Short mmCIF file of C-alpha atoms and ligand atoms in Angstrom, two decimals:
data_model
loop_
_atom_site.label_atom_id
_atom_site.label_comp_id
_atom_site.label_asym_id
_atom_site.label_seq_id
_atom_site.Cartn_x
_atom_site.Cartn_y
_atom_site.Cartn_z
CA MET A 1 0.23 0.26 -0.35
CA THR A 2 1.24 3.46 -0.61
CA PRO A 3 1.35 5.87 2.15
CA GLN A 4 -1.53 7.93 2.26
CA GLN A 5 -1.74 12.00 3.38
CA SER A 6 -4.70 14.79 4.13
CA THR A 7 -3.56 18.22 4.01
CA ASP A 8 -5.32 21.97 3.40
CA VAL A 9 -2.52 22.40 0.98
CA LEU A 10 0.36 20.71 -1.61
CA ILE A 11 3.10 23.31 -2.95
CA ILE A 12 5.22 21.79 -5.40
CA GLY A 13 8.39 23.09 -5.15
CA ALA A 14 10.75 25.24 -2.90
CA GLY A 15 11.81 28.23 -4.17
CA PRO A 16 11.07 31.47 -2.98
CA ALA A 17 7.52 31.55 -4.09
CA GLY A 18 6.98 28.22 -2.19
CA THR A 19 8.52 28.82 0.34
CA CYS A 20 6.56 31.96 1.06
CA ALA A 21 3.22 30.48 0.48
CA ALA A 22 4.10 28.19 2.88
CA LEU A 23 5.32 30.21 5.77
CA ARG A 24 2.03 32.44 5.73
CA LEU A 25 -0.43 30.27 5.15
CA LEU A 26 0.83 28.09 8.50
CA ALA A 27 1.25 31.48 9.58
CA LEU A 28 -2.90 31.31 9.29
CA GLY A 29 -3.64 28.46 10.58
CA HIS A 30 -4.22 26.10 8.13
CA LYS A 31 -1.87 22.32 6.98
CA VAL A 32 0.89 22.53 4.29
CA VAL A 33 2.58 19.99 3.04
CA LEU A 34 5.50 20.39 0.05
CA ALA A 35 7.40 17.93 -1.80
CA GLU A 36 11.19 19.68 -3.14
CA SER A 37 12.33 17.07 -5.90
CA GLU A 38 15.76 18.79 -5.33
CA PRO A 39 18.06 18.34 -1.82
CA PHE A 40 19.40 21.65 -0.14
CA PRO A 41 21.18 23.97 -1.06
CA ARG A 42 21.32 23.42 -4.76
CA PRO A 43 22.71 26.32 -7.46
CA GLN A 44 20.37 28.34 -8.22
CA ILE A 45 20.95 31.84 -10.83
CA GLY A 46 19.90 35.01 -9.31
CA GLU A 47 21.46 36.41 -6.46
CA SER A 48 20.81 40.16 -6.26
CA LEU A 49 17.26 40.55 -4.43
CA SER A 50 15.60 44.23 -4.85
CA PRO A 51 15.08 46.53 -1.54
CA GLY A 52 11.38 46.06 -1.84
CA ILE A 53 12.55 42.38 -0.78
CA ARG A 54 13.25 43.31 2.70
CA ASN A 55 9.40 44.05 3.82
CA ILE A 56 8.21 40.94 2.38
CA PHE A 57 11.09 39.07 5.04
CA ASP A 58 9.54 41.12 7.24
CA TYR A 59 6.25 40.45 6.97
CA LEU A 60 7.68 37.11 6.60
CA ASP A 61 9.41 37.45 10.62
CA ALA A 62 11.70 36.27 8.62
CA THR A 63 13.99 39.55 8.34
CA ASP A 64 17.38 37.22 10.53
CA LEU A 65 17.66 35.38 7.00
CA LEU A 66 18.52 37.76 5.13
CA THR A 67 21.53 38.88 8.08
CA ARG A 68 23.07 35.90 9.89
CA ARG A 69 25.24 35.32 6.76
CA ASN A 70 27.80 37.03 5.01
CA TYR A 71 25.83 38.74 2.36
CA PHE A 72 26.56 41.82 0.33
CA HIS A 73 24.19 44.75 1.51
CA GLN A 74 23.66 48.48 -0.20
CA LEU A 75 26.39 47.63 -3.40
CA ASN A 76 27.27 50.77 -4.25
CA ALA A 77 26.71 50.85 -8.87
CA GLN A 78 28.60 52.09 -12.06
CA VAL A 79 26.33 52.20 -14.69
CA ILE A 80 26.55 53.17 -18.11
CA TRP A 81 22.78 52.92 -19.29
CA ASP A 82 21.18 55.91 -20.91
CA THR A 83 24.68 57.91 -21.94
CA THR A 84 28.39 55.97 -22.03
CA THR A 85 29.65 57.98 -19.66
CA PRO A 86 29.54 55.88 -16.04
CA GLN A 87 27.39 56.92 -13.29
CA THR A 88 28.41 56.19 -10.19
CA VAL A 89 25.06 55.17 -8.38
CA ASN A 90 25.55 55.07 -4.60
CA ALA A 91 23.48 52.48 -2.58
CA ALA A 92 21.30 54.98 -0.74
CA GLN A 93 20.21 56.27 -4.10
CA ARG A 94 19.85 52.55 -4.59
CA GLY A 95 17.93 51.41 -1.92
CA PRO A 96 18.69 48.61 0.26
CA GLY A 97 18.95 45.34 -1.63
CA VAL A 98 21.03 42.42 -0.87
CA MET A 99 23.51 39.86 -2.87
CA VAL A 100 22.40 37.09 -1.59
CA ASP A 101 23.77 33.02 -1.70
CA ARG A 102 20.36 31.79 -3.34
CA GLY A 103 20.53 28.59 -2.81
CA GLN A 104 21.74 29.11 1.21
CA LEU A 105 18.95 31.55 1.39
CA ASP A 106 16.74 28.72 -0.32
CA LYS A 107 17.85 26.54 2.12
CA ASP A 108 17.59 28.73 4.88
CA LEU A 109 13.84 29.92 3.98
CA LEU A 110 12.92 26.40 4.28
CA ASP A 111 14.31 25.42 7.48
CA LEU A 112 12.49 28.04 9.03
CA ALA A 113 8.87 27.40 7.06
CA MET A 114 10.32 23.77 8.94
CA GLN A 115 10.37 25.18 12.27
CA ARG A 116 7.15 26.24 12.31
CA GLY A 117 4.76 23.16 11.08
CA LEU A 118 5.99 22.89 7.44
CA GLN A 119 5.60 19.07 6.01
CA LEU A 120 8.54 18.39 3.56
CA TYR A 121 8.82 15.55 1.27
CA GLN A 122 12.96 15.78 0.18
CA PRO A 123 13.92 14.94 -2.66
CA ALA A 124 10.67 13.52 -3.62
CA ARG A 125 9.08 14.57 -6.85
CA PHE A 126 5.84 15.79 -7.87
CA GLU A 127 4.62 13.06 -10.53
CA SER A 128 0.68 13.91 -11.54
CA CYS A 129 -2.24 15.15 -9.95
CA LYS A 130 -6.33 14.13 -10.59
CA GLN A 131 -9.58 16.03 -9.39
CA THR A 132 -11.28 14.13 -6.13
CA ASP A 133 -14.66 15.42 -5.34
CA GLY A 134 -12.80 17.37 -2.30
CA GLY A 135 -10.09 18.31 -4.44
CA TRP A 136 -6.59 17.60 -6.01
CA GLN A 137 -4.99 13.61 -5.83
CA SER A 138 -1.24 14.18 -5.79
CA GLN A 139 1.03 11.15 -6.94
CA LEU A 140 4.55 11.59 -5.30
CA ARG A 141 8.38 9.78 -5.94
CA GLN A 142 10.76 9.28 -3.51
CA ASP A 143 13.61 6.93 -4.15
CA THR A 144 11.22 3.74 -4.60
CA GLN A 145 8.39 5.10 -3.06
CA THR A 146 5.03 7.03 -4.21
CA ILE A 147 3.69 8.74 -1.65
CA THR A 148 0.08 10.04 -1.91
CA VAL A 149 -1.58 13.79 -0.99
CA ASN A 150 -5.22 14.40 -0.89
CA SER A 151 -5.41 18.06 -1.21
CA ARG A 152 -7.87 21.24 -1.29
CA PHE A 153 -5.43 22.74 -3.15
CA ILE A 154 -2.51 22.56 -5.32
CA LEU A 155 -0.08 25.64 -5.58
CA ASP A 156 2.95 24.63 -8.70
CA ALA A 157 5.67 26.62 -7.26
CA ARG A 158 8.12 24.53 -9.69
CA GLY A 159 9.23 27.47 -11.48
CA ARG A 160 10.46 27.98 -15.23
CA ARG A 161 10.38 23.67 -15.31
CA GLY A 162 6.75 24.00 -14.14
CA ASN A 163 4.87 23.76 -17.75
CA HIS A 164 4.88 24.02 -20.99
CA MET A 165 5.73 26.26 -23.97
CA GLN A 166 2.28 25.75 -25.17
CA ASN A 167 0.45 26.48 -21.86
CA ARG A 168 2.90 30.22 -21.68
CA VAL A 169 2.63 33.46 -24.20
CA LEU A 170 5.56 35.45 -24.20
CA THR A 171 5.38 38.72 -22.53
CA ALA A 172 9.11 39.98 -24.07
CA PRO A 173 11.75 38.99 -27.13
CA PRO A 174 13.97 35.91 -26.11
CA THR A 175 16.68 36.75 -24.67
CA ILE A 176 20.07 34.79 -24.02
CA ALA A 177 22.10 35.04 -20.81
CA ILE A 178 26.09 33.91 -20.15
CA TRP A 179 27.35 34.11 -17.34
CA GLY A 180 30.46 32.76 -15.49
CA HIS A 181 32.74 34.57 -13.18
CA LEU A 182 36.03 37.20 -13.48
CA PRO A 183 38.94 37.75 -12.02
CA ALA A 184 37.61 39.63 -8.44
CA HIS A 185 40.78 40.92 -7.96
CA LEU A 186 40.74 42.94 -10.52
CA MET A 187 37.28 43.92 -10.05
CA PRO A 188 35.49 46.74 -8.56
CA ALA A 189 33.30 46.25 -5.01
CA ASP A 190 30.26 47.30 -6.88
CA THR A 191 27.47 46.36 -8.94
CA LEU A 192 28.39 47.41 -12.71
CA ILE A 193 25.84 47.98 -15.19
CA GLU A 194 26.91 48.81 -18.65
CA ALA A 195 24.01 48.13 -22.05
CA THR A 196 26.28 47.91 -25.73
CA GLU A 197 24.88 47.82 -29.25
CA LYS A 198 25.32 43.92 -28.44
CA GLY A 199 22.95 43.88 -24.93
CA TRP A 200 23.47 44.76 -21.55
CA ILE A 201 25.88 43.09 -19.18
CA TRP A 202 25.65 43.23 -15.15
CA GLY A 203 28.45 42.11 -13.13
CA SER A 204 28.92 42.12 -9.13
CA PRO A 205 30.96 40.69 -6.59
CA THR A 206 29.49 37.28 -4.85
CA PRO A 207 29.15 37.14 -1.13
CA ASP A 208 32.15 34.43 -2.02
CA GLY A 209 34.64 36.05 -3.03
CA GLN A 210 33.94 36.03 -7.23
CA PHE A 211 32.50 38.59 -9.43
CA ARG A 212 29.99 36.91 -11.02
CA THR A 213 28.48 38.48 -15.19
CA ILE A 214 26.01 37.86 -17.18
CA THR A 215 25.24 39.18 -20.39
CA PHE A 216 22.48 39.48 -21.99
CA ILE A 217 21.84 39.35 -25.90
CA ALA A 218 19.49 38.58 -28.83
CA PRO A 219 20.14 34.28 -30.07
CA GLY A 220 20.41 35.62 -33.10
CA GLU A 221 24.47 36.53 -31.39
CA LEU A 222 25.27 32.91 -31.40
CA ARG A 223 24.94 31.80 -34.93
CA GLY A 224 27.37 30.56 -35.82
CA ASN A 225 29.35 31.94 -33.08
CA THR A 226 30.60 29.83 -29.81
CA VAL A 227 30.00 31.18 -26.74
CA PRO A 228 33.24 31.90 -25.03
CA HIS A 229 33.95 33.85 -28.15
CA VAL A 230 30.49 35.70 -27.52
CA PHE A 231 30.83 36.64 -24.24
CA TYR A 232 34.61 37.68 -24.73
CA ASP A 233 33.93 40.08 -27.51
CA LEU A 234 31.31 42.04 -25.95
CA LEU A 235 33.36 42.27 -22.59
CA SER A 236 36.33 43.34 -24.31
CA ARG A 237 34.11 45.72 -26.33
CA THR A 238 32.24 47.68 -22.70
CA GLN A 239 34.75 50.19 -20.69
CA LEU A 240 33.54 48.06 -17.07
CA PHE A 241 34.13 45.05 -17.58
CA GLN A 242 37.17 45.07 -20.50
CA GLN A 243 40.09 45.07 -18.68
CA ALA A 244 38.77 42.53 -16.50
CA ALA A 245 38.02 40.02 -19.96
CA GLY A 246 41.97 39.54 -20.31
CA ASP A 247 42.19 37.42 -17.48
CA TRP A 248 39.31 35.10 -17.34
CA GLN A 249 39.51 31.82 -17.47
CA MET A 250 36.48 30.52 -19.83
CA ASP A 251 35.43 27.01 -17.83
CA ASP A 252 32.96 28.09 -15.69
CA LEU A 253 30.75 29.73 -18.75
CA GLN A 254 26.90 28.54 -18.71
CA THR A 255 24.58 29.92 -20.71
CA CYS A 256 20.59 30.34 -21.05
CA THR A 257 17.84 31.45 -22.68
CA VAL A 258 16.00 33.08 -20.47
CA PHE A 259 12.01 33.60 -21.63
CA THR A 260 9.67 36.19 -20.52
CA TYR A 261 5.61 34.77 -20.49
CA ALA A 262 2.91 34.09 -18.58
CA HIS A 263 0.04 30.93 -18.18
CA THR A 264 -2.32 31.38 -20.17
CA SER A 265 -4.34 30.01 -17.70
CA PRO A 266 -2.70 30.11 -13.90
CA TRP A 267 -5.67 29.25 -12.18
CA GLN A 268 -8.16 25.63 -12.70
CA ASP A 269 -10.34 24.22 -10.43
CA ASN A 270 -8.10 25.59 -7.32
CA TYR A 271 -4.45 24.31 -9.05
CA LEU A 272 -3.11 27.50 -8.70
CA ARG A 273 0.53 28.65 -9.92
CA LEU A 274 3.19 31.17 -8.19
CA GLY A 275 6.18 32.35 -8.96
CA GLU A 276 7.96 31.38 -12.35
CA ALA A 277 5.27 29.23 -13.03
CA ALA A 278 2.84 31.77 -13.02
CA PHE A 279 5.30 34.16 -14.91
CA SER A 280 8.70 35.31 -15.82
CA LEU A 281 10.30 38.89 -15.56
CA ASP A 282 12.60 40.77 -17.65
CA PRO A 283 15.42 40.46 -15.52
CA LEU A 284 16.10 43.71 -16.33
CA SER A 285 14.92 45.28 -13.13
CA SER A 286 16.33 42.62 -11.14
CA THR A 287 12.93 42.05 -8.85
CA GLY A 288 12.09 38.61 -9.98
CA VAL A 289 12.35 36.89 -6.70
CA GLU A 290 10.32 39.92 -4.66
CA LYS A 291 7.68 39.51 -7.28
CA ALA A 292 7.76 36.43 -7.08
CA MET A 293 7.15 36.03 -3.28
CA ARG A 294 4.99 39.41 -3.55
CA PHE A 295 2.81 37.51 -5.42
CA SER A 296 2.61 34.39 -3.21
CA LEU A 297 1.36 36.80 -0.54
CA GLN A 298 -1.57 37.49 -2.60
CA ALA A 299 -1.94 33.27 -3.98
CA VAL A 300 -2.52 32.53 -0.12
CA ILE A 301 -4.62 35.59 0.68
CA ALA A 302 -7.12 33.94 -2.44
CA VAL A 303 -6.77 30.79 -1.16
CA ASN A 304 -7.53 31.33 2.97
CA THR A 305 -10.52 33.19 1.29
CA ILE A 306 -11.60 30.07 -0.50
CA LEU A 307 -10.30 27.61 2.65
CA LYS A 308 -12.57 30.44 5.70
CA THR A 309 -14.90 31.55 3.57
CA GLY A 310 -16.08 29.57 0.29
CA HIS A 311 -15.84 32.23 -2.12
CA THR A 312 -13.95 30.97 -4.75
CA ASP A 313 -15.13 33.81 -8.00
CA MET A 314 -13.87 36.39 -5.90
CA ALA A 315 -10.82 34.86 -4.80
CA GLN A 316 -9.99 33.52 -8.11
CA THR A 317 -10.37 37.28 -9.86
CA PHE A 318 -8.49 38.81 -7.10
CA TYR A 319 -5.25 36.28 -7.70
CA GLU A 320 -5.85 36.92 -11.44
CA ASP A 321 -5.60 40.65 -11.73
CA ARG A 322 -2.81 41.12 -9.25
CA MET A 323 -1.30 39.36 -11.84
CA ILE A 324 -2.29 40.54 -14.92
CA GLU A 325 -1.20 43.78 -13.09
CA SER A 326 2.19 42.90 -11.96
CA ILE A 327 2.95 41.74 -15.07
CA SER A 328 1.50 44.47 -17.32
CA SER A 329 3.51 47.25 -14.97
CA HIS A 330 6.65 45.44 -15.25
CA THR A 331 5.99 45.17 -19.51
CA HIS A 332 5.73 48.36 -19.34
CA TRP A 333 8.88 49.78 -16.77
CA THR A 334 11.00 48.08 -18.63
CA SER A 335 10.39 48.71 -22.48
CA GLY A 336 10.47 51.89 -20.95
CA TYR A 337 14.81 51.57 -19.35
CA TYR A 338 15.02 49.55 -22.50
CA ALA A 339 14.06 52.66 -24.62
CA GLN A 340 16.28 55.54 -22.45
CA ALA A 341 19.48 52.93 -23.08
CA TRP A 342 21.92 54.87 -25.18
CA PRO A 343 22.53 52.92 -28.06
CA GLY A 344 19.09 53.69 -29.16
CA GLN A 345 16.53 52.00 -31.90
CA GLN A 346 18.74 51.52 -34.34
CA HIS A 347 19.89 48.22 -32.54
CA ALA A 348 17.52 45.56 -33.13
CA PHE A 349 18.32 44.30 -29.67
CA TRP A 350 17.09 47.30 -28.08
CA ARG A 351 14.64 48.92 -30.58
CA GLU A 352 12.83 45.53 -30.39
CA ARG A 353 12.38 45.20 -26.08
CA SER A 354 11.58 49.08 -26.74
CA VAL A 355 8.03 48.38 -26.58
CA PRO A 356 5.43 46.64 -24.88
CA PHE A 357 5.20 43.41 -26.46
CA ILE A 358 2.87 40.34 -26.03
CA ASP A 359 2.57 36.87 -28.00
CA LYS A 360 0.10 35.76 -29.71
CA SER A 361 -1.36 33.09 -28.12
CA PRO A 362 -2.10 29.49 -29.36
CA VAL A 363 -5.25 29.07 -27.04
CA PRO A 364 -6.44 32.51 -26.53
CA THR A 365 -8.19 32.20 -22.62
CA ALA A 366 -10.31 34.94 -20.65
CA PHE A 367 -6.68 35.20 -18.80
CA TYR A 368 -5.16 35.64 -21.53
CA THR A 369 -7.49 38.45 -23.14
CA ARG A 370 -7.53 40.22 -20.61
CA LEU A 371 -3.26 40.08 -20.30
CA ARG A 372 -3.41 41.31 -23.53
CA ASP A 373 -6.01 44.10 -22.85
CA LYS A 374 -3.91 45.83 -20.48
CA PHE A 375 -1.02 46.18 -22.93
CA SER A 376 -2.75 48.71 -24.66
CA ALA A 377 -0.29 52.02 -23.85
CA PRO A 378 -0.40 53.25 -20.71
CA LYS A 379 -2.15 56.62 -20.45
CA GLU A 380 0.30 59.40 -20.47
CA LYS A 381 0.63 60.76 -17.50
CA GLY A 382 0.08 65.37 -17.29
CA PRO A 383 2.62 66.37 -15.35
CA GLU A 384 2.56 67.21 -12.16
CA ARG A 385 1.14 69.74 -10.64
CA LEU A 386 2.60 71.53 -7.66
CA ILE A 387 0.07 71.84 -5.14
CA ASN A 388 1.01 74.87 -2.86
CA VAL A 389 -1.56 73.32 0.28
CA GLN A 390 -1.66 76.79 2.59
CA GLN A 391 -2.64 79.31 -0.18
CA GLU A 392 -4.58 76.72 -2.65
CA LEU A 393 -6.90 75.43 0.96
CA GLN A 394 -7.71 79.49 0.45
CA ARG A 395 -8.40 80.02 -2.57
CA LEU A 396 -10.54 76.85 -2.69
CA TRP A 397 -12.36 77.07 0.87
CA HIS A 398 -15.82 78.59 -0.33
CA GLU A 399 -15.65 76.75 -3.85
CA GLN A 400 -18.24 74.66 -4.75
CA VAL A 401 -17.78 71.22 -5.09
CA HIS A 402 -19.73 68.88 -6.73
CA LEU A 403 -18.00 64.48 -8.19
CA SER A 404 -16.85 64.02 -11.88
CA SER A 405 -19.45 62.59 -13.76
CA ALA A 406 -16.88 60.11 -14.79
CA LEU A 407 -16.48 58.47 -11.46
CA ILE A 408 -18.46 55.43 -11.01
CA PHE A 409 -18.83 53.75 -7.67
CA LYS A 410 -17.90 50.15 -7.91
CA GLU A 411 -17.92 46.57 -5.60
CA THR A 412 -14.12 45.34 -5.01
CA PRO A 413 -12.54 42.82 -2.96
CA CYS A 414 -10.00 44.64 -1.41
CA VAL A 415 -7.82 42.53 1.49
CA ILE A 416 -9.46 42.83 5.35
CA ASP A 417 -7.87 40.56 8.20
CA ASP A 418 -6.19 38.68 5.70
CA ILE A 419 -9.48 37.51 3.87
CA LEU A 420 -10.67 38.93 0.74
CA GLN A 421 -14.36 41.42 1.69
CA LEU A 422 -16.60 43.28 -0.58
CA ARG A 423 -15.80 46.87 -0.02
CA THR A 424 -18.25 49.58 -2.83
CA ALA A 425 -14.72 51.46 -4.44
CA ILE A 426 -14.52 54.10 -6.47
CA GLN A 427 -13.34 53.93 -10.50
CA HIS A 428 -12.04 57.43 -12.72
CA PRO A 429 -10.48 57.76 -15.73
CA ASN A 430 -8.13 59.43 -14.27
CA LEU A 431 -7.33 56.36 -11.35
CA GLU A 432 -4.96 53.43 -12.68
CA ARG A 433 -6.77 51.14 -10.60
CA GLU A 434 -9.76 51.25 -8.90
CA MET A 435 -9.23 52.52 -5.27
CA ALA A 436 -11.58 51.55 -2.37
CA TYR A 437 -9.23 52.98 0.20
CA LEU A 438 -6.89 56.31 1.21
CA GLU A 439 -3.97 56.47 3.36
CA THR A 440 -6.35 53.44 4.84
CA VAL A 441 -9.46 55.33 4.97
CA GLU A 442 -12.66 54.22 2.84
CA ILE A 443 -13.18 56.79 0.17
CA SER A 444 -16.93 56.03 -0.79
CA PRO A 445 -18.13 56.82 2.69
CA LEU A 446 -16.59 60.46 2.98
CA LEU A 447 -17.82 61.32 -0.90
CA SER A 448 -21.26 61.16 0.52
CA ALA A 449 -20.16 64.07 2.00
CA ALA A 450 -19.52 65.69 -0.90
CA PHE A 451 -23.70 66.37 -1.34
CA LYS A 452 -25.51 69.28 -2.73
CA GLU A 453 -24.59 72.65 -1.71
CA ALA A 454 -21.53 70.98 -0.34
CA THR A 455 -17.90 73.49 -0.22
CA PHE A 456 -14.34 72.57 -0.34
CA GLY A 457 -13.44 73.75 3.15
CA SER A 458 -17.13 72.34 4.33
CA ILE A 459 -16.28 69.03 2.84
CA VAL A 460 -13.17 69.05 4.69
CA GLN A 461 -14.85 70.10 7.79
CA GLU A 462 -16.51 67.27 7.80
CA TRP A 463 -14.33 64.73 6.93
CA SER A 464 -12.06 66.18 10.00
CA LYS A 465 -14.62 64.29 11.89
CA ILE A 466 -13.39 61.11 11.91
CA VAL A 467 -9.95 61.63 10.56
CA PRO A 468 -7.06 64.08 11.58
CA PHE A 469 -7.24 67.59 9.88
CA GLU A 470 -4.35 67.32 7.39
CA GLN A 471 -5.46 64.16 6.33
CA ALA A 472 -8.72 65.39 5.01
CA VAL A 473 -7.02 67.88 3.20
CA ARG A 474 -4.65 65.62 1.87
CA ILE A 475 -7.76 63.61 0.88
CA ALA A 476 -9.19 66.03 -0.23
CA PHE A 477 -6.15 67.50 -2.30
CA PHE A 478 -5.60 64.42 -3.98
CA LEU A 479 -9.01 63.79 -5.15
CA TRP A 480 -9.17 67.44 -6.45
CA ASP A 481 -5.57 66.76 -8.22
CA LYS A 482 -7.45 63.88 -10.08
CA ASP A 483 -10.49 66.20 -11.26
CA ILE A 484 -12.77 63.21 -9.04
CA LEU A 485 -13.94 65.93 -6.29
CA CYS A 486 -14.31 68.75 -8.71
CA THR A 487 -14.79 72.82 -7.93
CA THR A 488 -14.94 75.97 -10.44
CA ALA A 489 -11.52 77.36 -10.67
CA GLN A 490 -9.69 74.19 -11.16
C1 LIG B 501 19.61 34.13 -16.26
C2 LIG B 501 18.08 34.71 -14.87
C3 LIG B 501 18.78 35.62 -14.22
C4 LIG B 501 17.98 36.23 -13.30
N1 LIG B 501 18.58 37.07 -12.57
C5 LIG B 501 17.67 37.36 -11.05
C6 LIG B 501 18.45 37.99 -10.34
O1 LIG B 501 19.42 38.50 -9.60
N2 LIG B 501 17.12 38.97 -9.08
C7 LIG B 501 16.09 38.31 -9.47
O2 LIG B 501 14.81 38.72 -8.11
N3 LIG B 501 15.86 37.58 -9.85
C8 LIG B 501 16.70 36.67 -11.36
N4 LIG B 501 15.69 36.22 -11.43
C9 LIG B 501 14.62 35.58 -11.77
C10 LIG B 501 14.46 34.42 -10.49
O3 LIG B 501 15.70 33.82 -10.56
C11 LIG B 501 13.36 33.99 -10.38
O4 LIG B 501 12.30 34.79 -10.33
C12 LIG B 501 13.00 32.89 -9.45
O5 LIG B 501 13.97 31.88 -8.71
C13 LIG B 501 11.83 32.19 -8.78
O6 LIG B 501 11.71 31.64 -7.93
P1 LIG B 501 10.86 30.72 -7.91
O7 LIG B 501 10.12 29.52 -6.65
O8 LIG B 501 8.92 31.00 -8.56
O9 LIG B 501 11.47 29.88 -8.76
P2 LIG B 501 12.44 28.36 -8.40
O10 LIG B 501 13.37 29.35 -7.57
O11 LIG B 501 13.09 28.10 -9.71
O12 LIG B 501 12.47 27.18 -7.75
C14 LIG B 501 11.52 25.93 -7.85
C15 LIG B 501 11.90 24.79 -7.26
O13 LIG B 501 10.77 23.35 -8.19
C16 LIG B 501 11.73 22.59 -7.90
N5 LIG B 501 11.40 21.84 -8.82
C17 LIG B 501 10.45 21.37 -10.20
N6 LIG B 501 10.03 20.84 -10.47
C18 LIG B 501 9.50 19.68 -9.30
C19 LIG B 501 8.58 18.61 -9.42
N7 LIG B 501 8.34 17.58 -10.02
N8 LIG B 501 8.52 18.07 -7.88
C20 LIG B 501 9.24 18.99 -7.39
N9 LIG B 501 9.95 19.79 -7.13
C21 LIG B 501 10.09 20.54 -8.51
C22 LIG B 501 12.96 22.87 -8.27
O14 LIG B 501 13.52 22.40 -7.69
C23 LIG B 501 13.35 24.22 -7.20
O15 LIG B 501 14.06 24.00 -6.27
C24 LIG B 501 16.86 35.48 -12.57
C25 LIG B 501 16.48 34.95 -13.58
C26 LIG B 501 17.59 34.38 -15.05
C27 LIG B 501 16.44 33.55 -15.81
#
């Protein structure tokens, strides 16, 4: 007989997406089983973590994992991007990023989850699953043994290996990454980023005393060339890496094709994809790990909502909306950043990446259609209005106000105590997304005070009964600036 096990959630894969979800689900009181196919620590690319990672670790009560090892915090950067002159961006301007040993960090996160009650099968490979009345039945393979796990949910966090090309749509042109180590004694103790005509290069000292260097180029560059030749040729034409390129040993080079993609059906019957099993991001921003973990936190809110309230539709909409938002905002940011690079539009590498890209999906699912619609060009933002609050408050105080005719009130899911609940949000062409709260204050009840004959001043006074006066003024000016709260004298 094969061993049987029942749980609320089965997670597949112990990368940052899987363990982040496990830690949060355990904190919310759910039973979690995780299967990881590799023994840890295993090598893993992606060691430069963006500043936003810190508040995720704080939230998981895992801050200690970023400080207990000999990781590098707050490196300065030398950057050649929008001009051919190197710029120094100091650590304070870059924000508090951290260079880690990913294999070690992933192991530390997994150990922490086990201390907090995770049941782990490792090394154990997830092989298959089938739907049952109450959820899913999965088969795990550990050595020669098959383990059966019954769960309400499966969270698939298998990374890039976790899905087939036919279920993905590309959201950027494919790129080739080639990486190796340059002699650390010839390199500065800074992060280096340089745009070249054929692609871009990133390098950084690593906590184990090496200098990791990755080049990102178009696949066509490898045609008729060997990987070491392309790597050396690219480095030798740079300003920042050129000197060390001559002393470089070619024996440790690795390469992969970087596909940037989204899964076209990331949620099917309580089978949810997380991290790079759901979507991957262009490595330009070094935010892959942060975005994977942030998305796991949102997926956990959806799972928790179903387990505690049964509201599946609302949970699925929330999960899909957050994923679409994450992909589209990142894609618009990266294409804008590629467009600023000095080589410019006459070079195919830069031209192709300077506009948001989404491929045709072989299977145009409802999710794909919503994602594609979000890729239409973002609204041009007008120049920021600088408001002299004292002066404007005096000027507008007796002005009559009314609400914009383009304002729509809409029921929308909001996260309240780790569960989704419907709240009335406002929707307006000048807002990037629906908004139910502003500075933690629910907006729609405030707007009901914008009744007939109300003035800017009477509204501020009315709101100051609920929130401090300064906050009431800030909220009024935010809504006025967006033309949601309108005065005759704008
Ligand atoms: C060239 C390159 C450079 C990058 N650089 C950066 C960077 O500097 N900073 C950054 O933040 N991000 C970077 N990234 C992205 C980053 O690596 C990923 O965002 C991150 O690893 C995704 O985490 P994950 O948990 O989704 O997947 P992974 O970290 O890949 O974890 C998936 C886990 O699932 C396990 N698994 C797979 N199949 C099975 C199975 N059948 N059964 C059980 N377990 C299974 C795997 O063994 C693995 O441990 C880079 C990516 C690339 C390609």
